[in-house]
mmCIF file of C-alpha atoms and ligand atoms in Angstrom:
data_model
loop_
_atom_site.group_PDB
_atom_site.id
_atom_site.type_symbol
_atom_site.label_atom_id
_atom_site.label_comp_id
_atom_site.label_asym_id
_atom_site.label_seq_id
_atom_site.Cartn_x
_atom_site.Cartn_y
_atom_site.Cartn_z
ATOM 1 C CA UNK U 16 -112.486 -0.380 -59.424
ATOM 2 C CA UNK U 17 -108.856 -1.471 -59.653
ATOM 3 C CA UNK U 18 -107.352 -1.963 -63.092
ATOM 4 C CA UNK U 19 -107.101 -5.684 -62.468
ATOM 5 C CA UNK U 20 -110.723 -5.962 -61.473
ATOM 6 C CA UNK U 21 -111.586 -3.947 -64.540
ATOM 7 C CA UNK U 22 -109.613 -6.435 -66.605
ATOM 8 C CA UNK U 23 -111.462 -9.253 -64.962
ATOM 9 C CA UNK U 24 -114.826 -7.590 -65.404
ATOM 10 C CA UNK U 25 -113.943 -7.156 -69.054
ATOM 11 C CA UNK U 26 -112.942 -10.763 -69.409
ATOM 12 C CA UNK U 27 -116.087 -11.920 -67.634
ATOM 13 C CA UNK U 28 -118.368 -9.785 -69.774
ATOM 14 C CA UNK U 29 -116.830 -10.215 -73.198
ATOM 15 C CA UNK U 30 -116.277 -13.950 -73.257
ATOM 16 C CA UNK U 31 -118.813 -16.745 -73.485
ATOM 17 C CA UNK U 32 -119.156 -18.492 -71.154
ATOM 18 C CA UNK U 33 -118.272 -15.780 -68.573
ATOM 19 C CA UNK U 34 -115.544 -16.162 -65.928
ATOM 20 C CA UNK U 35 -112.044 -17.549 -66.066
ATOM 21 C CA UNK U 36 -110.902 -21.038 -66.935
ATOM 22 C CA UNK U 37 -108.751 -23.042 -64.576
ATOM 23 C CA UNK U 38 -105.767 -22.399 -66.851
ATOM 24 C CA UNK U 39 -106.312 -18.610 -66.767
ATOM 25 C CA UNK U 40 -106.670 -18.570 -62.978
ATOM 26 C CA UNK U 41 -103.579 -20.740 -62.622
ATOM 27 C CA UNK U 42 -101.597 -18.262 -64.748
ATOM 28 C CA UNK U 43 -102.844 -15.277 -62.779
ATOM 29 C CA UNK U 44 -102.023 -16.830 -59.430
ATOM 30 C CA UNK U 45 -98.784 -18.419 -60.576
ATOM 31 C CA UNK U 46 -99.799 -21.925 -59.457
ATOM 32 C CA UNK U 47 -100.247 -25.123 -61.475
ATOM 33 C CA UNK U 48 -103.737 -25.986 -62.778
ATOM 34 C CA UNK U 49 -103.376 -29.324 -60.965
ATOM 35 C CA UNK U 50 -102.999 -27.402 -57.686
ATOM 36 C CA UNK U 51 -106.250 -25.570 -58.322
ATOM 37 C CA UNK U 52 -108.024 -28.840 -59.063
ATOM 38 C CA UNK U 53 -106.679 -30.307 -55.813
ATOM 39 C CA UNK U 54 -107.862 -27.257 -53.836
ATOM 40 C CA UNK U 55 -111.259 -27.671 -55.466
ATOM 41 C CA UNK U 56 -111.490 -31.422 -54.794
ATOM 42 C CA UNK U 57 -110.129 -31.426 -51.257
ATOM 43 C CA UNK U 58 -111.281 -28.098 -49.870
ATOM 44 C CA UNK U 59 -114.178 -27.040 -52.053
ATOM 45 C CA UNK U 60 -112.323 -23.969 -53.335
ATOM 46 C CA UNK U 61 -113.385 -24.404 -56.928
ATOM 47 C CA UNK U 62 -115.518 -22.301 -59.226
ATOM 48 C CA UNK U 63 -118.756 -21.385 -57.527
ATOM 49 C CA UNK U 64 -120.649 -21.956 -60.765
ATOM 50 C CA UNK U 65 -122.192 -25.383 -60.532
ATOM 51 C CA UNK U 66 -122.045 -26.557 -64.124
ATOM 52 C CA UNK U 67 -120.144 -29.782 -64.510
ATOM 53 C CA UNK U 68 -117.193 -30.668 -66.699
ATOM 54 C CA UNK U 69 -114.454 -28.619 -68.293
ATOM 55 C CA UNK U 70 -116.509 -25.447 -68.756
ATOM 56 C CA UNK U 71 -116.774 -24.438 -65.159
ATOM 57 C CA UNK U 72 -115.563 -20.847 -64.791
ATOM 58 C CA UNK U 73 -114.123 -18.943 -61.844
ATOM 59 C CA UNK U 74 -115.887 -15.751 -60.791
ATOM 60 C CA UNK U 75 -114.123 -12.666 -59.354
ATOM 61 C CA UNK U 76 -115.143 -13.820 -55.861
ATOM 62 C CA UNK U 77 -113.616 -17.258 -56.489
ATOM 63 C CA UNK U 78 -110.438 -15.583 -57.637
ATOM 64 C CA UNK U 79 -110.250 -13.351 -54.555
ATOM 65 C CA UNK U 80 -110.643 -16.448 -52.360
ATOM 66 C CA UNK U 81 -107.886 -18.296 -54.198
ATOM 67 C CA UNK U 82 -105.557 -15.317 -54.053
ATOM 68 C CA UNK U 83 -105.964 -15.282 -50.283
ATOM 69 C CA UNK U 84 -105.386 -19.046 -50.158
ATOM 70 C CA UNK U 85 -102.160 -18.633 -52.112
ATOM 71 C CA UNK U 86 -100.900 -15.927 -49.730
ATOM 72 C CA UNK U 87 -101.567 -18.010 -46.668
ATOM 73 C CA UNK U 88 -99.885 -21.064 -48.155
ATOM 74 C CA UNK U 89 -96.873 -18.997 -49.188
ATOM 75 C CA UNK U 90 -96.662 -17.709 -45.635
ATOM 76 C CA UNK U 91 -96.433 -21.323 -44.453
ATOM 77 C CA UNK U 92 -99.979 -21.884 -43.180
ATOM 78 C CA UNK U 93 -100.894 -25.604 -43.621
ATOM 79 C CA UNK U 94 -103.231 -26.171 -46.570
ATOM 80 C CA UNK U 95 -106.252 -27.345 -44.596
ATOM 81 C CA UNK U 96 -105.990 -24.421 -42.134
ATOM 82 C CA UNK U 97 -105.560 -21.934 -44.967
ATOM 83 C CA UNK U 98 -108.611 -23.320 -46.753
ATOM 84 C CA UNK U 99 -110.663 -23.104 -43.555
ATOM 85 C CA UNK U 100 -109.616 -19.481 -42.992
ATOM 86 C CA UNK U 101 -110.431 -18.533 -46.564
ATOM 87 C CA UNK U 102 -113.842 -20.146 -46.453
ATOM 88 C CA UNK U 103 -114.594 -18.547 -43.078
ATOM 89 C CA UNK U 104 -113.991 -15.117 -44.561
ATOM 90 C CA UNK U 105 -116.555 -13.356 -46.624
ATOM 91 C CA UNK U 106 -114.116 -11.771 -49.054
ATOM 92 C CA UNK U 107 -115.349 -8.776 -50.986
ATOM 93 C CA UNK U 108 -115.166 -9.282 -54.750
ATOM 94 C CA UNK U 109 -113.193 -6.125 -55.479
ATOM 95 C CA UNK U 110 -110.635 -5.486 -52.804
ATOM 96 C CA UNK U 111 -109.368 -2.571 -54.849
ATOM 97 C CA UNK U 112 -105.739 -3.395 -54.406
ATOM 98 C CA UNK U 113 -105.225 -7.005 -55.358
ATOM 99 C CA UNK U 114 -103.628 -7.194 -58.758
ATOM 100 C CA UNK U 115 -105.007 -10.389 -60.206
ATOM 101 C CA UNK U 116 -103.157 -9.751 -63.435
ATOM 102 C CA UNK U 117 -99.762 -9.274 -61.844
ATOM 103 C CA UNK U 118 -98.393 -12.713 -62.660
ATOM 104 C CA UNK U 119 -98.539 -11.929 -66.344
ATOM 105 C CA UNK U 120 -96.819 -8.583 -65.966
ATOM 106 C CA UNK U 121 -93.988 -9.760 -63.799
ATOM 107 C CA UNK U 122 -90.909 -7.569 -64.197
ATOM 108 C CA UNK U 123 -87.719 -9.306 -65.258
ATOM 109 C CA UNK U 124 -89.548 -11.738 -67.525
ATOM 110 C CA UNK U 125 -90.127 -14.255 -64.755
ATOM 111 C CA UNK U 126 -86.618 -14.234 -63.308
ATOM 112 C CA UNK U 127 -86.581 -14.797 -59.566
ATOM 113 C CA UNK U 128 -84.596 -13.335 -56.698
ATOM 114 C CA UNK U 129 -81.979 -15.784 -55.485
ATOM 115 C CA UNK U 130 -82.322 -16.318 -51.749
ATOM 116 C CA UNK U 131 -79.643 -18.641 -50.410
ATOM 117 C CA UNK U 132 -81.254 -21.000 -47.890
ATOM 118 C CA UNK U 133 -84.649 -19.526 -48.765
ATOM 119 C CA UNK U 134 -87.842 -20.913 -47.271
ATOM 120 C CA UNK U 135 -91.225 -21.196 -49.032
ATOM 121 C CA UNK U 136 -92.190 -18.021 -47.150
ATOM 122 C CA UNK U 137 -89.161 -16.025 -48.283
ATOM 123 C CA UNK U 138 -89.600 -17.201 -51.865
ATOM 124 C CA UNK U 139 -93.258 -16.175 -51.681
ATOM 125 C CA UNK U 140 -92.362 -12.740 -50.379
ATOM 126 C CA UNK U 141 -89.705 -12.274 -53.056
ATOM 127 C CA UNK U 142 -92.204 -13.258 -55.678
ATOM 128 C CA UNK U 143 -94.870 -10.893 -54.357
ATOM 129 C CA UNK U 144 -92.298 -8.071 -54.328
ATOM 130 C CA UNK U 145 -91.249 -8.909 -57.874
ATOM 131 C CA UNK U 146 -94.821 -8.550 -59.055
ATOM 132 C CA UNK U 147 -94.904 -5.216 -57.185
ATOM 133 C CA UNK U 148 -97.828 -6.517 -55.130
ATOM 134 C CA UNK U 149 -97.308 -4.603 -51.898
ATOM 135 C CA UNK U 150 -100.612 -5.846 -50.485
ATOM 136 C CA UNK U 151 -99.481 -9.451 -50.863
ATOM 137 C CA UNK U 152 -96.125 -8.561 -49.277
ATOM 138 C CA UNK U 153 -97.962 -7.041 -46.303
ATOM 139 C CA UNK U 154 -100.207 -10.077 -45.907
ATOM 140 C CA UNK U 155 -97.231 -12.451 -45.858
ATOM 141 C CA UNK U 156 -95.255 -10.306 -43.426
ATOM 142 C CA UNK U 157 -98.215 -9.705 -41.097
ATOM 143 C CA UNK U 158 -99.091 -13.382 -40.966
ATOM 144 C CA UNK U 159 -95.505 -14.384 -40.266
ATOM 145 C CA UNK U 160 -95.107 -11.822 -37.488
ATOM 146 C CA UNK U 161 -98.306 -13.074 -35.902
ATOM 147 C CA UNK U 162 -97.216 -16.704 -36.004
ATOM 148 C CA UNK U 163 -93.485 -16.418 -35.376
ATOM 149 C CA UNK U 164 -92.807 -13.059 -33.775
ATOM 150 C CA UNK U 165 -90.744 -10.122 -34.985
ATOM 151 C CA UNK U 166 -87.204 -11.455 -34.548
ATOM 152 C CA UNK U 167 -87.867 -14.704 -36.421
ATOM 153 C CA UNK U 168 -89.684 -12.804 -39.162
ATOM 154 C CA UNK U 169 -86.801 -10.376 -39.605
ATOM 155 C CA UNK U 170 -84.050 -13.000 -39.476
ATOM 156 C CA UNK U 171 -85.696 -15.699 -41.613
ATOM 157 C CA UNK U 172 -88.097 -13.863 -43.877
ATOM 158 C CA UNK U 173 -87.277 -10.174 -44.285
ATOM 159 C CA UNK U 174 -83.482 -9.922 -44.083
ATOM 160 C CA UNK U 175 -82.849 -12.803 -46.569
ATOM 161 C CA UNK U 176 -85.284 -11.322 -49.092
ATOM 162 C CA UNK U 177 -83.925 -7.777 -48.652
ATOM 163 C CA UNK U 178 -80.363 -8.999 -49.087
ATOM 164 C CA UNK U 179 -81.424 -11.056 -52.147
ATOM 165 C CA UNK U 180 -83.184 -8.092 -53.740
ATOM 166 C CA UNK U 181 -80.165 -5.859 -52.999
ATOM 167 C CA UNK U 182 -77.893 -8.437 -54.601
ATOM 168 C CA UNK U 183 -80.127 -8.517 -57.652
ATOM 169 C CA UNK U 184 -79.805 -4.734 -57.951
ATOM 170 C CA UNK U 185 -76.036 -4.984 -57.604
ATOM 171 C CA UNK U 186 -75.835 -7.635 -60.341
ATOM 172 C CA UNK U 187 -78.201 -6.059 -62.805
ATOM 173 C CA UNK U 188 -78.702 -2.400 -61.856
ATOM 174 C CA UNK U 189 -82.440 -3.149 -61.994
ATOM 175 C CA UNK U 190 -85.309 -3.701 -59.579
ATOM 176 C CA UNK U 191 -85.138 -0.518 -57.577
ATOM 177 C CA UNK U 192 -88.926 -0.437 -57.852
ATOM 178 C CA UNK U 193 -89.026 -3.892 -56.247
ATOM 179 C CA UNK U 194 -86.810 -2.578 -53.433
ATOM 180 C CA UNK U 195 -89.227 0.314 -52.939
ATOM 181 C CA UNK U 196 -92.375 -1.842 -52.801
ATOM 182 C CA UNK U 197 -90.710 -4.249 -50.398
ATOM 183 C CA UNK U 198 -89.384 -1.425 -48.198
ATOM 184 C CA UNK U 199 -92.846 0.112 -47.899
ATOM 185 C CA UNK U 200 -94.392 -3.215 -46.945
ATOM 186 C CA UNK U 201 -91.627 -3.950 -44.414
ATOM 187 C CA UNK U 202 -91.863 -0.493 -42.827
ATOM 188 C CA UNK U 203 -95.644 -0.470 -42.532
ATOM 189 C CA UNK U 204 -95.852 -4.068 -41.276
ATOM 190 C CA UNK U 205 -93.169 -3.553 -38.631
ATOM 191 C CA UNK U 206 -94.510 -0.173 -37.524
ATOM 192 C CA UNK U 207 -97.981 -1.713 -37.160
ATOM 193 C CA UNK U 208 -96.443 -4.422 -34.994
ATOM 194 C CA UNK U 209 -95.293 -1.786 -32.494
ATOM 195 C CA UNK U 210 -97.897 -2.030 -29.782
ATOM 196 C CA UNK U 211 -99.239 1.220 -28.472
ATOM 197 C CA UNK U 212 -100.065 1.721 -24.846
ATOM 198 C CA UNK U 213 -98.194 -1.292 -23.533
ATOM 199 C CA UNK U 214 -94.872 0.430 -23.582
ATOM 200 C CA UNK U 215 -95.511 3.705 -21.830
ATOM 201 C CA UNK U 216 -93.363 2.946 -18.791
ATOM 202 C CA UNK U 217 -89.631 3.446 -18.423
ATOM 203 C CA UNK U 218 -86.987 5.450 -20.247
ATOM 204 C CA UNK U 219 -87.296 4.964 -23.981
ATOM 205 C CA UNK U 220 -84.661 3.837 -26.429
ATOM 206 C CA UNK U 221 -83.920 6.203 -29.336
ATOM 207 C CA UNK U 222 -83.455 4.590 -32.738
ATOM 208 C CA UNK U 223 -81.945 6.608 -35.583
ATOM 209 C CA UNK U 224 -79.909 6.380 -38.752
ATOM 210 C CA UNK U 225 -76.962 8.709 -39.324
ATOM 211 C CA UNK U 226 -77.300 12.055 -41.072
ATOM 212 C CA UNK U 227 -76.616 10.767 -44.602
ATOM 213 C CA UNK U 228 -78.163 7.342 -44.166
ATOM 214 C CA UNK U 229 -81.341 6.621 -46.170
ATOM 215 C CA UNK U 230 -81.604 2.985 -45.054
ATOM 216 C CA UNK U 231 -83.734 2.641 -41.943
ATOM 217 C CA UNK U 232 -85.648 -0.666 -42.010
ATOM 218 C CA UNK U 233 -83.649 -2.264 -39.165
ATOM 219 C CA UNK U 234 -84.826 0.571 -36.896
ATOM 220 C CA UNK U 235 -88.412 -0.584 -37.368
ATOM 221 C CA UNK U 236 -87.413 -4.204 -36.809
ATOM 222 C CA UNK U 237 -85.825 -3.117 -33.545
ATOM 223 C CA UNK U 238 -88.797 -0.986 -32.459
ATOM 224 C CA UNK U 239 -91.201 -3.864 -33.112
ATOM 225 C CA UNK U 240 -88.969 -6.423 -31.377
ATOM 226 C CA UNK U 241 -88.500 -4.142 -28.360
ATOM 227 C CA UNK U 242 -92.230 -3.558 -28.226
ATOM 228 C CA UNK U 243 -92.772 -7.336 -27.941
ATOM 229 C CA UNK U 244 -90.742 -7.018 -24.735
ATOM 230 C CA UNK U 245 -92.664 -3.900 -23.739
ATOM 231 C CA UNK U 246 -89.639 -1.666 -24.047
ATOM 232 C CA UNK U 247 -90.600 1.756 -25.402
ATOM 233 C CA UNK U 248 -88.725 3.022 -28.443
ATOM 234 C CA UNK U 249 -88.773 6.286 -30.348
ATOM 235 C CA UNK U 250 -87.960 5.860 -34.032
ATOM 236 C CA UNK U 251 -86.328 8.964 -35.499
ATOM 237 C CA UNK U 252 -85.841 7.209 -38.843
ATOM 238 C CA UNK U 253 -83.454 7.854 -41.701
ATOM 239 C CA UNK U 254 -81.101 10.819 -42.180
ATOM 240 C CA UNK U 255 -81.150 12.261 -38.680
ATOM 241 C CA UNK U 256 -78.834 15.282 -38.414
ATOM 242 C CA UNK U 257 -76.315 14.856 -35.607
ATOM 243 C CA UNK U 258 -77.475 18.016 -33.827
ATOM 244 C CA UNK U 259 -81.098 16.793 -33.923
ATOM 245 C CA UNK U 260 -80.073 13.469 -32.432
ATOM 246 C CA UNK U 261 -78.297 15.133 -29.523
ATOM 247 C CA UNK U 262 -81.284 17.454 -29.027
ATOM 248 C CA UNK U 263 -83.620 14.425 -28.987
ATOM 249 C CA UNK U 264 -81.483 12.800 -26.302
ATOM 250 C CA UNK U 265 -81.756 15.928 -24.151
ATOM 251 C CA UNK U 266 -85.515 16.086 -24.635
ATOM 252 C CA UNK U 267 -86.425 12.441 -24.037
ATOM 253 C CA UNK U 268 -83.737 11.248 -21.585
ATOM 254 C CA UNK U 269 -83.414 7.799 -23.198
ATOM 255 C CA UNK U 270 -81.791 4.744 -21.626
ATOM 256 C CA UNK U 271 -79.935 4.106 -24.884
ATOM 257 C CA UNK U 272 -79.331 5.471 -28.350
ATOM 258 C CA UNK U 273 -79.026 3.060 -31.272
ATOM 259 C CA UNK U 274 -77.454 4.444 -34.436
ATOM 260 C CA UNK U 275 -77.638 2.612 -37.785
ATOM 261 C CA UNK U 276 -75.202 3.043 -40.660
ATOM 262 C CA UNK U 277 -75.710 0.897 -43.754
ATOM 263 C CA UNK U 278 -72.636 2.004 -45.682
ATOM 264 C CA UNK U 279 -69.186 3.122 -44.582
ATOM 265 C CA UNK U 280 -69.572 6.529 -46.246
ATOM 266 C CA UNK U 281 -72.467 7.297 -43.926
ATOM 267 C CA UNK U 282 -70.960 6.474 -40.544
ATOM 268 C CA UNK U 283 -70.497 9.453 -38.248
ATOM 269 C CA UNK U 284 -67.909 8.965 -35.526
ATOM 270 C CA UNK U 285 -68.006 12.608 -34.421
ATOM 271 C CA UNK U 286 -71.637 12.472 -33.330
ATOM 272 C CA UNK U 287 -71.184 8.978 -31.968
ATOM 273 C CA UNK U 288 -68.304 10.104 -29.733
ATOM 274 C CA UNK U 289 -70.571 12.671 -28.057
ATOM 275 C CA UNK U 290 -73.192 10.185 -26.880
ATOM 276 C CA UNK U 291 -71.249 8.419 -24.100
ATOM 277 C CA UNK U 292 -70.326 11.875 -22.698
ATOM 278 C CA UNK U 293 -73.937 12.973 -22.215
ATOM 279 C CA UNK U 294 -75.488 13.197 -18.744
ATOM 280 C CA UNK U 295 -77.574 11.511 -17.451
ATOM 281 C CA UNK U 296 -75.655 8.565 -18.842
ATOM 282 C CA UNK U 297 -77.019 6.977 -21.979
ATOM 283 C CA UNK U 298 -75.841 3.735 -23.577
ATOM 284 C CA UNK U 299 -74.444 4.207 -27.099
ATOM 285 C CA UNK U 300 -75.069 1.220 -29.370
ATOM 286 C CA UNK U 301 -74.400 0.973 -33.113
ATOM 287 C CA UNK U 302 -75.309 -1.533 -35.806
ATOM 288 C CA UNK U 303 -75.102 -1.982 -39.557
ATOM 289 C CA UNK U 304 -72.350 -2.863 -42.038
ATOM 290 C CA UNK U 305 -71.378 0.825 -42.290
ATOM 291 C CA UNK U 306 -69.434 1.080 -39.021
ATOM 292 C CA UNK U 307 -65.679 0.614 -39.110
ATOM 293 C CA UNK U 308 -63.233 0.210 -36.218
ATOM 294 C CA UNK U 309 -62.024 1.852 -34.102
ATOM 295 C CA UNK U 310 -65.298 3.011 -32.595
ATOM 296 C CA UNK U 311 -65.202 5.791 -29.974
ATOM 297 C CA UNK U 312 -64.792 4.721 -26.340
ATOM 298 C CA UNK U 313 -67.978 3.654 -24.625
ATOM 299 C CA UNK U 314 -69.744 2.589 -27.830
ATOM 300 C CA UNK U 315 -70.992 -0.994 -28.315
ATOM 301 C CA UNK U 316 -71.363 -2.592 -31.760
ATOM 302 C CA UNK U 317 -74.095 -5.218 -32.184
ATOM 303 C CA UNK U 318 -74.113 -7.641 -35.113
ATOM 304 C CA UNK U 319 -77.723 -8.785 -35.417
ATOM 305 C CA UNK U 320 -81.246 -8.091 -34.263
ATOM 306 C CA UNK U 321 -81.149 -10.534 -31.341
ATOM 307 C CA UNK U 322 -77.935 -9.020 -29.999
ATOM 308 C CA UNK U 323 -79.299 -5.497 -30.483
ATOM 309 C CA UNK U 324 -82.522 -6.281 -28.604
ATOM 310 C CA UNK U 325 -80.583 -7.936 -25.766
ATOM 311 C CA UNK U 326 -78.165 -5.003 -25.432
ATOM 312 C CA UNK U 327 -80.896 -2.355 -25.535
ATOM 313 C CA UNK U 328 -83.128 -4.319 -23.158
ATOM 314 C CA UNK U 329 -80.229 -4.460 -20.693
ATOM 315 C CA UNK U 330 -79.730 -0.697 -21.003
ATOM 316 C CA UNK U 331 -83.460 -0.200 -20.416
ATOM 317 C CA UNK U 332 -83.126 -2.119 -17.144
ATOM 318 C CA UNK U 333 -84.626 -5.472 -18.144
HETATM 319 C C1 B12 G 416 -84.185 -1.558 -48.768
HETATM 320 C C2 B12 G 416 -82.958 -0.967 -49.444
HETATM 321 C C3 B12 G 416 -83.035 0.326 -49.918
HETATM 322 C C4 B12 G 416 -84.255 1.210 -49.701
HETATM 323 C C5 B12 G 416 -84.203 1.761 -48.249
HETATM 324 C C6 B12 G 416 -85.591 2.027 -47.692
HETATM 325 C C7 B12 G 416 -85.581 2.232 -46.209
HETATM 326 N N1 B12 G 416 -86.635 2.872 -45.744
HETATM 327 O O1 B12 G 416 -84.716 1.828 -45.469
HETATM 328 C C8 B12 G 416 -84.050 2.300 -50.805
HETATM 329 C C9 B12 G 416 -84.814 1.893 -52.039
HETATM 330 C C10 B12 G 416 -84.424 3.723 -50.405
HETATM 331 C C11 B12 G 416 -82.558 2.151 -51.078
HETATM 332 C C12 B12 G 416 -81.844 3.099 -51.737
HETATM 333 C C13 B12 G 416 -80.503 2.944 -52.123
HETATM 334 N N2 B12 G 416 -79.723 1.883 -51.933
HETATM 335 CO CO1 B12 G 416 -80.296 0.406 -50.874
HETATM 336 N N3 B12 G 416 -80.709 -1.298 -50.179
HETATM 337 C C14 B12 G 416 -81.774 -1.733 -49.580
HETATM 338 C C15 B12 G 416 -81.589 -3.193 -49.149
HETATM 339 C C16 B12 G 416 -82.320 -4.069 -50.148
HETATM 340 C C17 B12 G 416 -82.015 -3.527 -47.721
HETATM 341 C C18 B12 G 416 -81.476 -2.534 -46.683
HETATM 342 C C19 B12 G 416 -81.619 -3.076 -45.290
HETATM 343 O O2 B12 G 416 -82.593 -2.807 -44.618
HETATM 344 N N4 B12 G 416 -80.618 -3.872 -44.821
HETATM 345 C C20 B12 G 416 -80.595 -4.478 -43.519
HETATM 346 C C21 B12 G 416 -80.266 -5.993 -43.606
HETATM 347 C C22 B12 G 416 -81.439 -6.760 -44.185
HETATM 348 O O3 B12 G 416 -79.183 -6.207 -44.476
HETATM 349 P P1 B12 G 416 -77.630 -6.051 -44.049
HETATM 350 O O4 B12 G 416 -77.410 -4.759 -43.397
HETATM 351 O O5 B12 G 416 -76.809 -6.387 -45.252
HETATM 352 O O6 B12 G 416 -77.507 -7.226 -42.948
HETATM 353 C C23 B12 G 416 -76.256 -7.570 -42.370
HETATM 354 C C24 B12 G 416 -75.989 -6.930 -41.022
HETATM 355 O O7 B12 G 416 -76.428 -5.605 -40.978
HETATM 356 C C25 B12 G 416 -76.722 -7.812 -40.033
HETATM 357 N N5 B12 G 416 -78.091 -7.455 -39.729
HETATM 358 C C26 B12 G 416 -79.192 -7.822 -40.417
HETATM 359 N N6 B12 G 416 -80.282 -7.316 -39.835
HETATM 360 C C27 B12 G 416 -79.899 -6.608 -38.756
HETATM 361 C C28 B12 G 416 -80.643 -5.897 -37.808
HETATM 362 C C29 B12 G 416 -79.976 -5.257 -36.772
HETATM 363 C C30 B12 G 416 -80.748 -4.477 -35.759
HETATM 364 C C31 B12 G 416 -78.560 -5.347 -36.682
HETATM 365 C C32 B12 G 416 -77.840 -4.662 -35.582
HETATM 366 C C33 B12 G 416 -77.828 -6.046 -37.633
HETATM 367 C C34 B12 G 416 -78.507 -6.690 -38.670
HETATM 368 O O8 B12 G 416 -76.737 -9.064 -40.633
HETATM 369 C C35 B12 G 416 -76.414 -9.028 -42.033
HETATM 370 C C36 B12 G 416 -75.183 -9.858 -42.298
HETATM 371 O O9 B12 G 416 -74.041 -9.302 -41.760
HETATM 372 C C37 B12 G 416 -80.042 -3.309 -49.231
HETATM 373 C C38 B12 G 416 -79.501 -4.725 -49.401
HETATM 374 C C39 B12 G 416 -78.710 -5.142 -48.150
HETATM 375 N N7 B12 G 416 -77.893 -6.142 -48.214
HETATM 376 O O10 B12 G 416 -78.834 -4.577 -47.090
HETATM 377 C C40 B12 G 416 -79.689 -2.306 -50.330
HETATM 378 C C41 B12 G 416 -78.316 -1.635 -50.238
HETATM 379 C C42 B12 G 416 -77.960 -1.285 -48.818
HETATM 380 N N8 B12 G 416 -78.532 -0.363 -51.047
HETATM 381 C C43 B12 G 416 -77.538 -0.077 -51.736
HETATM 382 C C44 B12 G 416 -77.500 1.050 -52.594
HETATM 383 C C45 B12 G 416 -76.257 1.206 -53.457
HETATM 384 C C46 B12 G 416 -78.556 1.964 -52.634
HETATM 385 C C47 B12 G 416 -78.619 3.202 -53.509
HETATM 386 C C48 B12 G 416 -77.337 4.039 -53.530
HETATM 387 C C49 B12 G 416 -78.962 2.825 -54.940
HETATM 388 C C50 B12 G 416 -80.183 1.932 -55.001
HETATM 389 N N9 B12 G 416 -80.020 0.610 -54.919
HETATM 390 O O11 B12 G 416 -81.268 2.429 -55.099
HETATM 391 C C51 B12 G 416 -79.793 4.009 -52.931
HETATM 392 C C52 B12 G 416 -79.213 5.132 -52.122
HETATM 393 C C53 B12 G 416 -80.031 5.656 -50.997
HETATM 394 C C54 B12 G 416 -79.375 6.877 -50.456
HETATM 395 N N10 B12 G 416 -79.841 8.028 -50.876
HETATM 396 O O12 B12 G 416 -78.443 6.783 -49.698
HETATM 397 C C55 B12 G 416 -76.378 -1.050 -51.589
HETATM 398 C C56 B12 G 416 -75.250 -0.485 -50.726
HETATM 399 C C57 B12 G 416 -73.906 -0.914 -51.259
HETATM 400 C C58 B12 G 416 -72.806 -0.287 -50.474
HETATM 401 N N11 B12 G 416 -72.228 -1.034 -49.543
HETATM 402 O O13 B12 G 416 -72.492 0.844 -50.702
HETATM 403 C C59 B12 G 416 -77.103 -2.313 -50.999
HETATM 404 C C60 B12 G 416 -76.218 -3.163 -50.065
HETATM 405 C C61 B12 G 416 -77.579 -3.134 -52.203
HETATM 406 C C62 B12 G 416 -76.439 -3.894 -52.851
HETATM 407 N N12 B12 G 416 -76.334 -5.202 -52.644
HETATM 408 O O14 B12 G 416 -75.648 -3.332 -53.555
HETATM 409 N N13 B12 G 416 -82.095 1.023 -50.653
#
């Protein structure tokens, strides 16, 4: 049983009457009690115990349902649709990973990540990351990818929240754990969005970060976005030694190599200069704030995900 479910079991067994009050559920979910009452009245998502009046209590199953409702709403699903989805699902009581107590243990004492131009979805993701709830992060990202596609999700949900969290670290020196939880959720969601089987045809595109570069999330955004266009990609990930990159080019004969550098210290012009010289010819494309001019001849810099996908798709013959 997860610690949160244990907490809940404890609270349901040691208090009379058992279960949680509307105020306790509201605190745990981080929504107003009035919202819970509205969800109950309009959509029948109230306590499943049928006593009347103020003493009705929420069971663990009710809580699991409401947690799911909250995630869907945060991800932008209209209320009525979210309620229908939640009621259609037979949610297990203990999902093992959902931290129903997380709202009370929020790091930073309730401070929030500033996301300029943030949407309800990006604020929801930031909040889930702040509570270190990687499962909630995944749910929000997965749902957004399904509804909006990879490029929209990266540009409007993931990049703003990542930049906001990074800014928070820069300002306070804190929240590296938030960065880690978010990075895991982003990597796993994007890698799951890479479709297998569909992309077997054609020369692949190699996606790598430079030898000293630990930041690699944009590579997964690119792989997933290319996969939506059925362009095969091979993700070599973070910290790829230059010699290994060149070896990988020889072995896989890619149409293009994309090299990411997040910070100027990590750019590697020596390796980059070798790529346009390789035969058969391979397009050399770079992205990330770490690249500084002048770039070696034959190398193209791309400034965002859309431009990167377009350039790599062209190299792959689309
Ligand atoms: C996630 C993250 C991590 C994760 C990486 C996990 C992973 N698997 O990749 C972890 C926790 C490991 C990490 C570690 C560190 N990180 Co870090 N990290 C980030 C964070 C939050 C997001 C990185 C990212 O994916 N960026 C990609 C997009 C979202 O952001 P962007 O590059 O700024 O976007 C611009 C362009 O690149 C372009 N763009 C956006 N998306 C795309 C996509 C494509 C394909 C293209 C072509 C362009 C493009 O548009 C934007 C506007 O110009 C950034 C914050 C930030 N602003 O990036 C910090 C950040 C990069 N990290 C930073 C630092 C300092 C570190 C650490 C040194 C300390 C720390 N915070 O823990 C360590 C060192 C790691 C190492 N050993 O080298 C600093 C770098 C500052 C600098 N310029 O030197 C940043 C900028 C945070 C900050 N604001 O200070 N980090």
